[in-house]
Tab-separated table of C-alpha atoms in Angstrom:
chain	number	residue	atom	x	y	z
A	1	MET	CA	-8.187	34.624	-37.147
A	2	ILE	CA	-6.136	32.730	-34.554
A	3	ARG	CA	-7.408	34.667	-31.374
A	4	SER	CA	-11.023	33.905	-32.837
A	5	PHE	CA	-9.938	30.210	-33.440
A	6	LYS	CA	-8.801	30.117	-29.845
A	7	ARG	CA	-12.078	31.325	-28.560
A	8	ALA	CA	-14.178	29.301	-30.008
A	9	LEU	CA	-12.081	26.265	-29.537
A	10	PRO	CA	-13.483	26.011	-25.820
A	11	ARG	CA	-16.759	25.782	-26.888
A	12	PHE	CA	-16.480	23.207	-29.464
A	13	LEU	CA	-14.797	20.904	-27.083
A	14	LEU	CA	-17.652	21.740	-24.559
A	15	LYS	CA	-20.336	20.602	-27.022
A	16	ASN	CA	-18.434	17.387	-27.814
A	17	GLN	CA	-17.786	16.441	-24.048
A	18	THR	CA	-18.442	12.608	-23.057
A	19	PRO	CA	-20.476	12.196	-19.790
A	20	SER	CA	-17.397	10.958	-18.064
A	21	SER	CA	-15.982	14.165	-18.900
A	22	SER	CA	-18.865	16.204	-17.659
A	23	LEU	CA	-18.299	14.229	-14.601
A	24	LEU	CA	-14.751	14.587	-13.808
A	25	GLN	CA	-15.381	18.229	-14.258
A	26	GLY	CA	-17.820	18.347	-11.403
A	27	GLN	CA	-21.158	19.245	-13.539
A	28	LYS	CA	-23.971	17.606	-12.481
A	29	SER	CA	-25.235	15.217	-15.090
A	30	ASN	CA	-28.188	12.445	-15.570
A	31	VAL	CA	-26.491	10.784	-18.303
A	32	ARG	CA	-26.654	6.869	-17.939
A	33	ALA	CA	-23.116	4.978	-18.771
A	34	LEU	CA	-22.834	3.377	-21.587
A	35	SER	CA	-25.143	-0.286	-21.628
A	36	THR	CA	-22.725	-2.970	-21.445
A	37	THR	CA	-24.899	-5.867	-22.531
A	38	ASP	CA	-23.343	-7.318	-25.589
A	39	THR	CA	-26.183	-6.476	-28.445
A	40	ASN	CA	-25.512	-2.956	-27.446
A	41	ARG	CA	-22.027	-2.380	-27.246
A	42	PRO	CA	-20.579	-0.192	-30.223
A	43	SER	CA	-18.698	-2.220	-32.798
A	44	GLY	CA	-15.102	-1.444	-33.728
A	45	ARG	CA	-13.465	-0.199	-30.623
A	46	LYS	CA	-11.192	-1.599	-27.915
A	47	PRO	CA	-11.614	-3.463	-25.619
A	48	LYS	CA	-12.270	-1.577	-22.160
A	49	ILE	CA	-10.211	-2.735	-18.833
A	50	VAL	CA	-11.334	-0.898	-15.555
A	51	VAL	CA	-8.716	-1.320	-13.072
A	52	VAL	CA	-9.872	-0.904	-9.120
A	53	GLY	CA	-6.927	0.286	-7.370
A	54	SER	CA	-3.252	2.113	-8.057
A	55	GLY	CA	-1.269	-0.781	-5.626
A	56	TRP	CA	1.015	-2.972	-6.804
A	57	GLY	CA	-1.250	-5.071	-8.577
A	58	GLY	CA	-3.134	-2.527	-10.280
A	59	TYR	CA	-0.572	0.059	-10.964
A	60	LEU	CA	1.804	-2.351	-12.727
A	61	PHE	CA	-0.819	-4.024	-14.756
A	62	THR	CA	-1.853	-0.871	-16.366
A	63	LEU	CA	1.887	-0.019	-16.723
A	64	GLY	CA	2.487	-3.174	-18.508
A	65	ILE	CA	-0.878	-3.498	-20.855
A	66	ASP	CA	-0.344	-2.514	-24.238
A	67	LYS	CA	-2.997	0.426	-24.424
A	68	LYS	CA	-2.688	0.824	-28.206
A	69	LYS	CA	-4.895	-2.315	-28.205
A	70	TYR	CA	-7.095	-2.205	-24.707
A	71	ASP	CA	-8.796	1.036	-23.512
A	72	VAL	CA	-7.713	1.423	-19.965
A	73	GLN	CA	-9.216	3.017	-17.082
A	74	MET	CA	-8.408	3.382	-13.430
A	75	ILE	CA	-10.258	3.789	-10.364
A	76	SER	CA	-8.777	4.987	-7.169
A	77	PRO	CA	-8.962	6.720	-3.777
A	78	SER	CA	-4.837	7.553	-4.379
A	79	ASN	CA	-4.135	9.023	-7.429
A	80	HIS	CA	-0.504	7.854	-7.194
A	81	PHE	CA	1.393	4.452	-7.031
A	82	LEU	CA	3.375	3.946	-3.632
A	83	PHE	CA	6.777	2.074	-3.312
A	84	THR	CA	5.604	0.097	-0.087
A	85	PRO	CA	9.314	-1.047	0.864
A	86	LEU	CA	10.600	2.389	0.927
A	87	LEU	CA	7.811	3.747	3.587
A	88	PRO	CA	9.748	3.087	6.680
A	89	SER	CA	12.346	5.080	5.462
A	90	SER	CA	10.249	8.396	4.452
A	91	ALA	CA	8.834	8.132	7.916
A	92	VAL	CA	11.757	9.154	9.442
A	93	GLY	CA	13.118	11.826	6.879
A	94	THR	CA	15.899	8.977	5.044
A	95	LEU	CA	13.846	9.665	2.089
A	96	GLU	CA	11.101	12.252	1.177
A	97	PHE	CA	7.607	11.592	0.274
A	98	ARG	CA	7.843	12.552	-3.548
A	99	ALA	CA	10.784	10.332	-4.117
A	100	ILE	CA	8.872	7.068	-3.488
A	101	GLN	CA	5.580	7.624	-5.197
A	102	GLU	CA	4.620	7.466	-9.099
A	103	PRO	CA	1.623	9.859	-9.956
A	104	VAL	CA	-1.128	7.776	-11.790
A	105	ARG	CA	-1.747	10.258	-14.560
A	106	LYS	CA	1.800	9.545	-15.807
A	107	ILE	CA	1.344	6.454	-17.344
A	108	SER	CA	1.600	6.568	-20.850
A	109	GLY	CA	-1.652	5.835	-22.954
A	110	LEU	CA	-3.877	5.519	-19.445
A	111	SER	CA	-7.552	6.256	-21.332
A	112	GLU	CA	-9.195	7.942	-17.889
A	113	PHE	CA	-8.452	7.909	-14.236
A	114	TYR	CA	-11.332	8.360	-11.711
A	115	HIS	CA	-10.119	9.444	-8.513
A	116	ALA	CA	-13.070	7.764	-6.618
A	117	LYS	CA	-13.715	4.917	-4.519
A	118	ALA	CA	-15.524	1.813	-6.355
A	119	LEU	CA	-18.712	1.194	-4.615
A	120	SER	CA	-20.235	-1.916	-5.968
A	121	VAL	CA	-20.559	-3.808	-9.456
A	122	ASP	CA	-23.397	-5.001	-11.461
A	123	PHE	CA	-21.636	-8.073	-13.255
A	124	ASN	CA	-24.851	-8.690	-15.429
A	125	GLN	CA	-24.339	-5.237	-17.339
A	126	ARG	CA	-20.690	-5.167	-16.267
A	127	VAL	CA	-20.798	-1.524	-14.560
A	128	VAL	CA	-18.849	-0.243	-11.661
A	129	GLU	CA	-20.756	2.140	-9.394
A	130	CYS	CA	-18.511	4.681	-8.164
A	131	GLN	CA	-18.123	8.031	-5.659
A	132	SER	CA	-15.704	10.477	-5.704
A	133	ILE	CA	-13.675	11.147	-2.908
A	134	PHE	CA	-13.676	14.648	-2.509
A	135	GLU	CA	-16.200	16.291	-0.270
A	136	HIS	CA	-18.004	18.633	-2.220
A	137	ASP	CA	-18.996	16.375	-4.742
A	138	LYS	CA	-20.334	12.817	-3.334
A	139	GLU	CA	-22.666	11.871	-6.504
A	140	SER	CA	-21.967	8.518	-7.648
A	141	PHE	CA	-21.390	7.487	-11.185
A	142	GLN	CA	-21.112	4.474	-13.224
A	143	VAL	CA	-18.111	3.331	-15.312
A	144	PRO	CA	-18.653	0.011	-17.661
A	145	TYR	CA	-16.081	-2.212	-18.497
A	146	ASP	CA	-15.366	-5.233	-20.509
A	147	TYR	CA	-12.916	-6.672	-18.143
A	148	LEU	CA	-12.386	-5.732	-14.652
A	149	VAL	CA	-9.233	-6.215	-12.579
A	150	VAL	CA	-9.509	-5.968	-9.037
A	151	SER	CA	-6.521	-4.946	-7.025
A	152	SER	CA	-7.750	-3.241	-4.223
A	153	GLY	CA	-5.261	-4.037	-1.792
A	154	CYS	CA	-5.746	-4.432	1.965
A	155	LYS	CA	-6.298	-1.813	4.731
A	156	THR	CA	-4.459	-2.144	8.351
A	157	ASN	CA	-6.815	-4.385	10.732
A	158	THR	CA	-7.231	-3.480	14.204
A	159	PHE	CA	-8.382	-6.901	15.721
A	160	ASN	CA	-10.953	-4.836	17.037
A	161	THR	CA	-9.039	-3.481	19.798
A	162	PRO	CA	-10.548	-0.848	22.106
A	163	GLY	CA	-9.236	2.592	21.208
A	164	ILE	CA	-7.266	2.200	18.309
A	165	ALA	CA	-9.658	2.994	15.493
A	166	GLU	CA	-11.061	5.505	17.778
A	167	ASN	CA	-7.735	7.395	18.334
A	168	GLU	CA	-6.288	6.907	14.764
A	169	GLY	CA	-4.451	10.145	13.326
A	170	GLU	CA	-4.497	11.551	16.748
A	171	GLN	CA	-3.015	8.982	19.535
A	172	VAL	CA	-2.370	5.703	17.208
A	173	TRP	CA	-1.141	5.974	13.655
A	174	PHE	CA	-1.104	3.369	11.095
A	175	LEU	CA	1.705	2.830	8.737
A	176	LYS	CA	0.006	1.537	5.543
A	177	HIS	CA	0.116	5.151	3.179
A	178	LEU	CA	2.186	8.092	2.421
A	179	TYR	CA	0.087	10.441	4.542
A	180	HIS	CA	0.460	7.823	7.358
A	181	ALA	CA	4.107	8.420	6.969
A	182	ARG	CA	3.959	12.129	6.969
A	183	GLN	CA	1.875	11.965	10.137
A	184	ILE	CA	4.241	9.800	11.941
A	185	ARG	CA	7.432	12.182	11.260
A	186	ASN	CA	5.275	15.235	12.588
A	187	ARG	CA	4.199	13.297	15.227
A	188	ILE	CA	7.974	12.440	16.272
A	189	VAL	CA	9.255	16.159	16.099
A	190	GLU	CA	6.111	17.203	17.713
A	191	CYS	CA	7.310	14.871	20.605
A	192	PHE	CA	10.517	16.578	20.959
A	193	GLU	CA	9.653	19.915	20.673
A	194	ARG	CA	6.932	19.696	23.051
A	195	ALA	CA	9.240	17.637	25.785
A	196	ALA	CA	11.749	20.235	25.011
A	197	ILE	CA	9.692	22.754	26.752
A	198	HIS	CA	11.623	24.062	30.106
A	199	ASN	CA	8.616	23.487	32.194
A	200	THR	CA	7.357	20.279	30.747
A	201	GLU	CA	7.437	17.645	33.861
A	202	GLU	CA	9.538	14.528	33.847
A	203	LYS	CA	7.228	12.240	33.624
A	204	GLU	CA	5.530	13.784	30.355
A	205	ARG	CA	9.013	14.046	28.824
A	206	ASP	CA	9.282	9.820	29.560
A	207	ARG	CA	5.745	9.676	27.867
A	208	LEU	CA	6.251	11.965	25.294
A	209	LEU	CA	9.432	10.031	23.936
A	210	THR	CA	8.233	6.406	24.510
A	211	PHE	CA	7.845	5.278	20.869
A	212	ALA	CA	6.008	1.887	20.511
A	213	ILE	CA	5.283	-0.012	17.428
A	214	VAL	CA	2.723	-2.722	17.186
A	215	GLY	CA	3.868	-5.839	14.950
A	216	GLY	CA	6.685	-8.052	14.500
A	217	GLY	CA	6.805	-8.144	10.501
A	218	PRO	CA	9.096	-6.542	8.133
A	219	THR	CA	7.370	-3.276	8.226
A	220	SER	CA	7.537	-2.925	11.510
A	221	VAL	CA	11.029	-4.142	12.165
A	222	GLU	CA	12.710	-1.453	9.282
A	223	PHE	CA	10.475	1.395	10.821
A	224	VAL	CA	12.194	0.709	14.519
A	225	GLY	CA	15.513	0.310	12.585
A	226	GLU	CA	14.746	3.756	10.905
A	227	LEU	CA	13.240	5.330	14.290
A	228	HIS	CA	16.250	4.409	16.079
A	229	ASP	CA	18.908	5.729	13.698
A	230	LEU	CA	16.990	8.881	13.596
A	231	VAL	CA	17.070	9.155	17.234
A	232	LEU	CA	20.767	8.267	17.634
A	233	ARG	CA	21.943	10.163	15.252
A	234	ASP	CA	20.134	13.403	14.760
A	235	MET	CA	17.725	13.886	17.681
A	236	LYS	CA	21.071	13.264	19.718
A	237	THR	CA	22.716	16.261	18.054
A	238	TYR	CA	19.479	18.680	18.398
A	239	TYR	CA	18.098	17.799	21.730
A	240	PRO	CA	20.871	16.069	23.469
A	241	ASP	CA	19.493	16.654	27.041
A	242	LEU	CA	16.424	14.459	26.032
A	243	GLN	CA	18.106	10.983	25.167
A	244	LYS	CA	17.727	10.068	28.927
A	245	HIS	CA	13.963	10.036	28.317
A	246	VAL	CA	13.751	8.504	24.888
A	247	SER	CA	12.717	4.380	24.889
A	248	VAL	CA	11.718	2.650	21.682
A	249	HIS	CA	9.556	-0.616	22.236
A	250	LEU	CA	8.539	-3.400	19.507
A	251	ILE	CA	5.573	-5.508	20.422
A	252	GLU	CA	4.823	-8.739	18.652
A	253	ALA	CA	1.609	-11.102	19.856
A	254	GLY	CA	3.465	-14.042	18.299
A	255	PRO	CA	6.721	-16.163	19.642
A	256	ARG	CA	9.083	-14.619	17.713
A	257	LEU	CA	10.218	-11.255	14.789
A	258	LEU	CA	9.614	-11.506	11.272
A	259	PRO	CA	7.636	-14.985	11.155
A	260	SER	CA	7.805	-15.452	7.332
A	261	PHE	CA	11.237	-15.290	7.384
A	262	HIS	CA	13.869	-17.907	8.362
A	263	PRO	CA	13.206	-18.794	12.329
A	264	ASP	CA	16.932	-17.366	13.242
A	265	LEU	CA	16.844	-14.327	11.575
A	266	GLY	CA	13.553	-13.208	13.984
A	267	ASP	CA	16.176	-14.009	16.923
A	268	LEU	CA	19.007	-12.088	15.284
A	269	VAL	CA	17.268	-9.154	14.964
A	270	LYS	CA	15.590	-9.345	18.641
A	271	ARG	CA	19.393	-9.327	19.876
A	272	ARG	CA	20.360	-6.697	17.549
A	273	PHE	CA	17.319	-4.713	18.926
A	274	GLU	CA	18.070	-5.364	22.512
A	275	LYS	CA	21.810	-4.514	22.389
A	276	ARG	CA	20.838	-1.203	20.939
A	277	GLY	CA	18.385	-0.447	23.888
A	278	ILE	CA	15.084	-1.288	21.937
A	279	GLY	CA	12.775	-3.016	23.967
A	280	VAL	CA	11.177	-5.904	22.611
A	281	LYS	CA	7.864	-7.920	23.766
A	282	THR	CA	6.958	-11.129	21.889
A	283	ASN	CA	4.331	-13.133	23.114
A	284	THR	CA	2.737	-9.976	24.229
A	285	ALA	CA	-0.770	-8.828	23.279
A	286	VAL	CA	-2.320	-5.244	23.383
A	287	LYS	CA	-5.385	-5.280	24.934
A	288	SER	CA	-6.463	-1.445	24.535
A	289	MET	CA	-5.424	2.179	24.136
A	290	VAL	CA	-6.708	4.416	27.130
A	291	VAL	CA	-6.818	8.253	26.959
A	292	ASN	CA	-8.050	9.856	29.696
A	293	GLU	CA	-10.260	12.772	28.758
A	294	GLU	CA	-10.058	14.547	31.935
A	295	ASN	CA	-6.401	14.594	32.031
A	296	ALA	CA	-4.893	14.950	28.670
A	297	ARG	CA	-1.555	13.763	29.568
A	298	GLU	CA	-2.554	10.294	30.620
A	299	LYS	CA	-2.188	8.369	27.160
A	300	TYR	CA	-1.036	4.625	27.854
A	301	ILE	CA	-1.407	1.208	25.929
A	302	VAL	CA	-2.429	-1.826	28.014
A	303	LEU	CA	-0.443	-5.136	27.333
A	304	GLU	CA	-0.793	-8.638	28.380
A	305	SER	CA	2.310	-10.784	28.605
A	306	ASP	CA	2.001	-14.338	30.666
A	307	GLY	CA	-1.237	-13.429	32.564
A	308	LYS	CA	-0.031	-9.828	33.488
A	309	GLU	CA	-1.221	-6.512	32.994
A	310	ILE	CA	1.307	-3.718	31.803
A	311	HIS	CA	0.403	-0.228	31.358
A	312	LEU	CA	2.869	1.414	29.267
A	313	PRO	CA	2.620	5.532	28.542
A	314	VAL	CA	3.166	6.406	24.770
A	315	GLY	CA	3.415	9.647	22.864
A	316	LEU	CA	3.586	7.735	19.463
A	317	LEU	CA	1.893	4.555	18.700
A	318	VAL	CA	2.616	3.204	15.293
A	319	TRP	CA	0.308	0.187	14.592
A	320	SER	CA	1.529	-2.245	11.557
A	321	ALA	CA	-0.231	-5.575	13.260
A	322	GLY	CA	-2.281	-6.755	10.248
A	323	LEU	CA	-4.244	-6.553	7.210
A	324	GLU	CA	-7.819	-6.531	6.526
A	325	GLN	CA	-9.859	-6.414	3.223
A	326	VAL	CA	-11.558	-3.225	2.375
A	327	ASN	CA	-15.359	-2.307	1.890
A	328	PHE	CA	-15.261	-2.749	-1.696
A	329	VAL	CA	-13.931	-6.346	-1.483
A	330	LYS	CA	-16.446	-7.162	1.505
A	331	SER	CA	-19.558	-5.601	0.105
A	332	ALA	CA	-19.395	-5.928	-3.816
A	333	PHE	CA	-18.293	-9.410	-3.458
A	334	ASN	CA	-20.840	-10.986	-1.661
A	335	ASP	CA	-21.612	-13.466	-4.446
A	336	PHE	CA	-18.102	-14.738	-4.891
A	337	LYS	CA	-16.095	-17.310	-3.011
A	338	LYS	CA	-14.291	-15.958	-0.049
A	339	GLY	CA	-10.762	-17.695	1.206
A	340	PRO	CA	-9.090	-16.531	4.970
A	341	GLY	CA	-9.183	-12.812	5.551
A	342	GLY	CA	-11.852	-12.534	3.437
A	343	ARG	CA	-9.916	-12.685	0.132
A	344	ILE	CA	-11.461	-13.429	-3.170
A	345	VAL	CA	-10.702	-16.967	-4.277
A	346	VAL	CA	-9.273	-16.960	-7.900
A	347	SER	CA	-8.652	-20.014	-10.116
A	348	ASP	CA	-5.294	-20.868	-11.878
A	349	CYS	CA	-5.829	-17.897	-14.273
A	350	LEU	CA	-6.261	-15.339	-11.236
A	351	LEU	CA	-10.455	-15.296	-12.324
A	352	ALA	CA	-12.285	-14.195	-9.266
A	353	GLN	CA	-14.856	-17.395	-8.285
A	354	MET	CA	-18.193	-16.990	-8.184
A	355	LEU	CA	-20.492	-19.066	-5.603
A	356	GLU	CA	-22.891	-21.663	-7.415
A	357	THR	CA	-25.693	-19.338	-6.069
A	358	GLY	CA	-24.348	-16.042	-6.983
A	359	ALA	CA	-26.627	-13.137	-8.508
A	360	CYS	CA	-24.590	-13.063	-11.884
A	361	ASN	CA	-26.725	-14.926	-14.176
A	362	ASP	CA	-24.551	-14.348	-17.241
A	363	PRO	CA	-21.383	-17.174	-17.167
A	364	PRO	CA	-19.593	-15.284	-19.901
A	365	SER	CA	-19.630	-12.398	-17.309
A	366	GLN	CA	-17.900	-14.419	-14.683
A	367	GLU	CA	-14.720	-14.495	-17.295
A	368	ARG	CA	-14.489	-11.454	-17.335
A	369	VAL	CA	-13.540	-10.704	-13.147
A	370	PHE	CA	-9.873	-10.626	-12.453
A	371	ALA	CA	-8.599	-10.339	-8.781
A	372	ILE	CA	-4.481	-10.251	-8.026
A	373	GLY	CA	-2.382	-8.621	-5.319
A	374	ASP	CA	-3.449	-8.843	-1.270
A	375	CYS	CA	-7.207	-9.122	-2.433
A	376	ALA	CA	-6.920	-12.451	-4.018
A	377	VAL	CA	-6.279	-15.818	-2.684
A	378	ASN	CA	-6.380	-19.341	-4.427
A	379	LEU	CA	-7.181	-22.013	-2.088
A	380	ASP	CA	-4.955	-24.554	-3.663
A	381	THR	CA	-1.924	-22.578	-3.991
A	382	PRO	CA	-2.184	-20.060	-1.209
A	383	LEU	CA	0.377	-16.815	-1.572
A	384	ALA	CA	1.259	-14.315	1.481
A	385	PRO	CA	0.252	-10.880	0.509
A	386	LEU	CA	3.057	-9.418	-0.572
A	387	ALA	CA	4.178	-6.851	-3.392
A	388	ILE	CA	6.108	-9.561	-5.122
A	389	VAL	CA	3.098	-11.557	-5.448
A	390	ALA	CA	0.980	-8.840	-6.816
A	391	LYS	CA	3.864	-7.854	-9.290
A	392	GLN	CA	3.722	-11.455	-10.622
A	393	GLN	CA	0.202	-11.440	-11.221
A	394	ALA	CA	-0.025	-8.255	-12.338
A	395	ASN	CA	2.671	-9.016	-15.341
A	396	TYR	CA	0.962	-12.780	-16.017
A	397	ILE	CA	-2.354	-10.980	-16.891
A	398	SER	CA	-0.867	-7.884	-18.786
A	399	LYS	CA	1.102	-10.724	-20.990
A	400	ALA	CA	-2.078	-12.694	-21.465
A	401	PHE	CA	-4.073	-9.868	-22.718
A	402	ASN	CA	-0.934	-8.497	-24.747
A	403	SER	CA	-0.360	-11.844	-26.367
A	404	ILE	CA	-3.450	-11.398	-28.194
A	405	PRO	CA	-3.456	-10.918	-31.998
A	406	GLU	CA	-4.173	-7.463	-33.077
A	407	ASP	CA	-6.441	-8.638	-35.408
A	408	ALA	CA	-8.534	-10.518	-33.031
A	409	VAL	CA	-8.335	-7.576	-29.904
A	410	GLN	CA	-11.728	-6.234	-30.765
A	411	GLY	CA	-13.441	-9.903	-30.776
A	412	LEU	CA	-12.702	-9.770	-26.954
A	413	VAL	CA	-15.633	-7.249	-26.418
A	414	THR	CA	-18.101	-9.694	-27.431
A	415	ASP	CA	-16.590	-13.119	-26.810
A	416	SER	CA	-13.650	-13.942	-24.042
A	417	LYS	CA	-12.853	-17.239	-25.347
A	418	LEU	CA	-9.650	-16.472	-26.972
A	419	LEU	CA	-8.413	-14.770	-23.790
A	420	MET	CA	-9.578	-17.954	-21.706
A	421	GLN	CA	-7.868	-20.182	-23.961
A	422	THR	CA	-4.583	-18.213	-23.852
A	423	LEU	CA	-4.889	-18.133	-19.787
A	424	GLN	CA	-5.512	-21.724	-19.505
A	425	GLN	CA	-2.439	-22.631	-21.634
A	426	LYS	CA	-0.330	-21.378	-19.056
A	427	PRO	CA	-1.856	-20.660	-15.369
A	428	PHE	CA	-0.548	-18.530	-13.270
A	429	GLY	CA	3.074	-20.007	-11.652
A	430	PHE	CA	4.660	-17.835	-8.641
A	431	VAL	CA	8.472	-17.789	-8.695
A	432	PRO	CA	9.691	-17.407	-5.152
A	433	LEU	CA	12.514	-14.992	-4.585
A	434	PHE	CA	14.531	-14.119	-1.959
A	435	SER	CA	13.424	-11.911	0.651
A	436	MET	CA	15.203	-9.063	2.675
A	437	VAL	CA	14.856	-6.738	5.297
A	438	THR	CA	16.898	-3.989	6.763
A	439	PHE	CA	17.004	-3.221	10.785
A	440	GLY	CA	18.999	0.097	11.210
A	441	SER	CA	22.775	0.817	11.804
A	442	PHE	CA	23.199	-0.498	8.248
A	443	GLN	CA	22.354	-3.722	9.216
A	444	GLY	CA	20.037	-6.154	6.628
A	445	ALA	CA	19.301	-9.658	5.972
A	446	ILE	CA	18.425	-11.557	3.080
A	447	ASP	CA	16.726	-14.793	3.361
A	448	PHE	CA	16.998	-17.739	0.978
A	449	SER	CA	15.026	-19.917	2.619
A	450	ALA	CA	11.706	-19.608	0.406
A	451	LEU	CA	14.140	-20.902	-2.595
A	452	ALA	CA	15.281	-23.868	-0.832
A	453	PRO	CA	13.512	-27.322	-0.492
A	454	SER	CA	11.280	-28.067	2.635
A	455	ALA	CA	13.959	-30.346	3.625
A	456	VAL	CA	16.487	-27.821	4.349
A	457	LYS	CA	14.432	-24.791	4.960
A	458	ASP	CA	15.758	-24.502	8.412
A	459	SER	CA	19.705	-24.599	7.761
A	460	LYS	CA	21.876	-21.662	8.762
A	461	ASN	CA	23.333	-21.313	5.336
A	462	LEU	CA	20.040	-20.340	4.032
A	463	TYR	CA	20.573	-16.607	5.125
A	464	LEU	CA	22.802	-13.381	4.901
A	465	HIS	CA	23.112	-10.723	7.314
A	466	GLY	CA	25.113	-7.595	7.905
A	467	ILE	CA	26.401	-4.489	6.035
A	468	LEU	CA	26.277	-6.182	2.418
A	469	SER	CA	22.945	-7.430	2.802
A	470	PHE	CA	21.891	-4.010	3.742
A	471	LEU	CA	23.335	-2.283	0.622
A	472	THR	CA	21.772	-5.362	-1.633
A	473	TRP	CA	18.661	-3.953	-0.100
A	474	ARG	CA	19.242	-0.694	-1.176
A	475	SER	CA	20.340	-1.511	-4.504
A	476	ALA	CA	17.637	-3.941	-5.502
A	477	TYR	CA	14.384	-1.655	-4.531
A	478	TRP	CA	16.646	1.196	-6.499
A	479	GLY	CA	16.542	-0.908	-9.231
A	480	MET	CA	12.963	-1.654	-9.139
A	481	GLN	CA	12.100	2.021	-9.410
A	482	THR	CA	9.846	2.888	-12.582
A	483	SER	CA	11.180	6.208	-13.171
A	484	VAL	CA	13.947	8.239	-14.114
A	485	SER	CA	13.307	11.080	-11.791
A	486	ASN	CA	12.922	8.681	-8.625
A	487	LYS	CA	16.027	6.504	-9.817
A	488	LEU	CA	17.771	9.662	-9.428
A	489	LEU	CA	16.392	11.452	-6.157
A	490	ILE	CA	16.655	8.399	-4.152
A	491	PRO	CA	20.112	7.894	-4.071
A	492	MET	CA	20.655	11.890	-3.412
A	493	TYR	CA	18.396	11.678	-0.419
A	494	TRP	CA	19.979	8.798	1.029
A	495	PHE	CA	23.313	10.663	0.162
A	496	LYS	CA	21.853	13.897	1.968
A	497	SER	CA	20.824	11.886	5.351
A	498	PHE	CA	24.176	10.029	5.365
A	499	VAL	CA	25.914	13.365	5.334
A	500	PHE	CA	24.226	16.069	6.519
A	501	GLY	CA	21.188	14.267	8.885
A	502	ARG	CA	17.553	13.774	7.894
A	503	ASP	CA	15.359	16.715	8.174
A	504	ILE	CA	13.658	17.357	10.904
A	505	SER	CA	11.185	20.373	10.197
A	506	ARG	CA	7.267	19.796	10.907
A	507	PHE	CA	5.232	21.392	8.629
């Protein structure tokens, strides 16, 4: 009897599948998405909140909102949350990739996760058009929503520099996602292994072991510090004869490194890098990346500094020079106001602001779209695209939703007035915190200038640097982990890399 029940159970479930389940299983279906007009919405259900993006804003909002009150669904081409401050460490083997990510499906109470790209939004019908990321199944499908939280983040901006986007993943590597870090680590090891082959020419060894990093922000500075430690501590042990061929260059188009930090810290980091033999080139622009198809070994970047053109042969080029909006924000929000860098303009309550000539003819629908994180900006109080900004914005919106009394939650399906009143009573206010950065050799810096009055922001007493700042950086980011497993794994990998060295396997 038990066996027959088990055999019958799958057939029973199959007959009662929802349209979204069929789509997720790859079955072809012409079932239309649930109508999202107020007159056709089923009564007595939880309001559906659809989150676009699994980055800092989207993940932390989903983590913080009360899933007992709301039906929360997420759409993202990435099925994990990436702890980006530790990404440079994973690119050189100080940490392993699995220790700095959290699978989205582990979020307790998450109703649905769609491993897909959001393509467009029908703001009148409140439907998000999506497409699977998998090559074998490109059929689009719809996800209806009552409230939409857009936290799609940004992508790397190449500024249309010739040869950068064309050679991405082959000669040029970005440092934005987890797979980028894996590619960079493999490329570093590949360069050393190719240079170690006995018949490799000296000139080719110099090129292979020339590492260039473009961009002077915290990510670039931290990666350069990690890379230098890898070369000095680990690669020196395994490739002692190749050390004379290794060179590391940090290239910044602006006048100084770390432009968002205290002015003196950029100069401090530059001096420390130059003391270690790292070439720091400020006021230097990358004009192009040249790859000679006839001569596979002729690969170099063209730099321009003080009106002079410089050719720098490279084995690895890491581009971390700027951000631009993803295609979803560029195309789906044409009827919304855009700020600097194409970011969606939001109100003090983080509601996306539509143009007066926008296509949405349903005013209440305009009160159901939020934008947070790197893709959003308030023109009155613009904030930098930082993780801490997205985190505070996510907490603000989730707390507003959670504060709605349980007996009034179902009313949000048809009427958003109560939520709007809650938000307007306490608009979003960013609480500035200190900034941190590491630059290798167990050295770090903490910048308190964001907390100081504008009259004393340039004071030399507003920053710290040294090993204690480095330990503070590690402690702070360890404490921000959202799972017990990563809080255990990260110190273990730090200990392993310190005592036994970094992993230099290529796989």
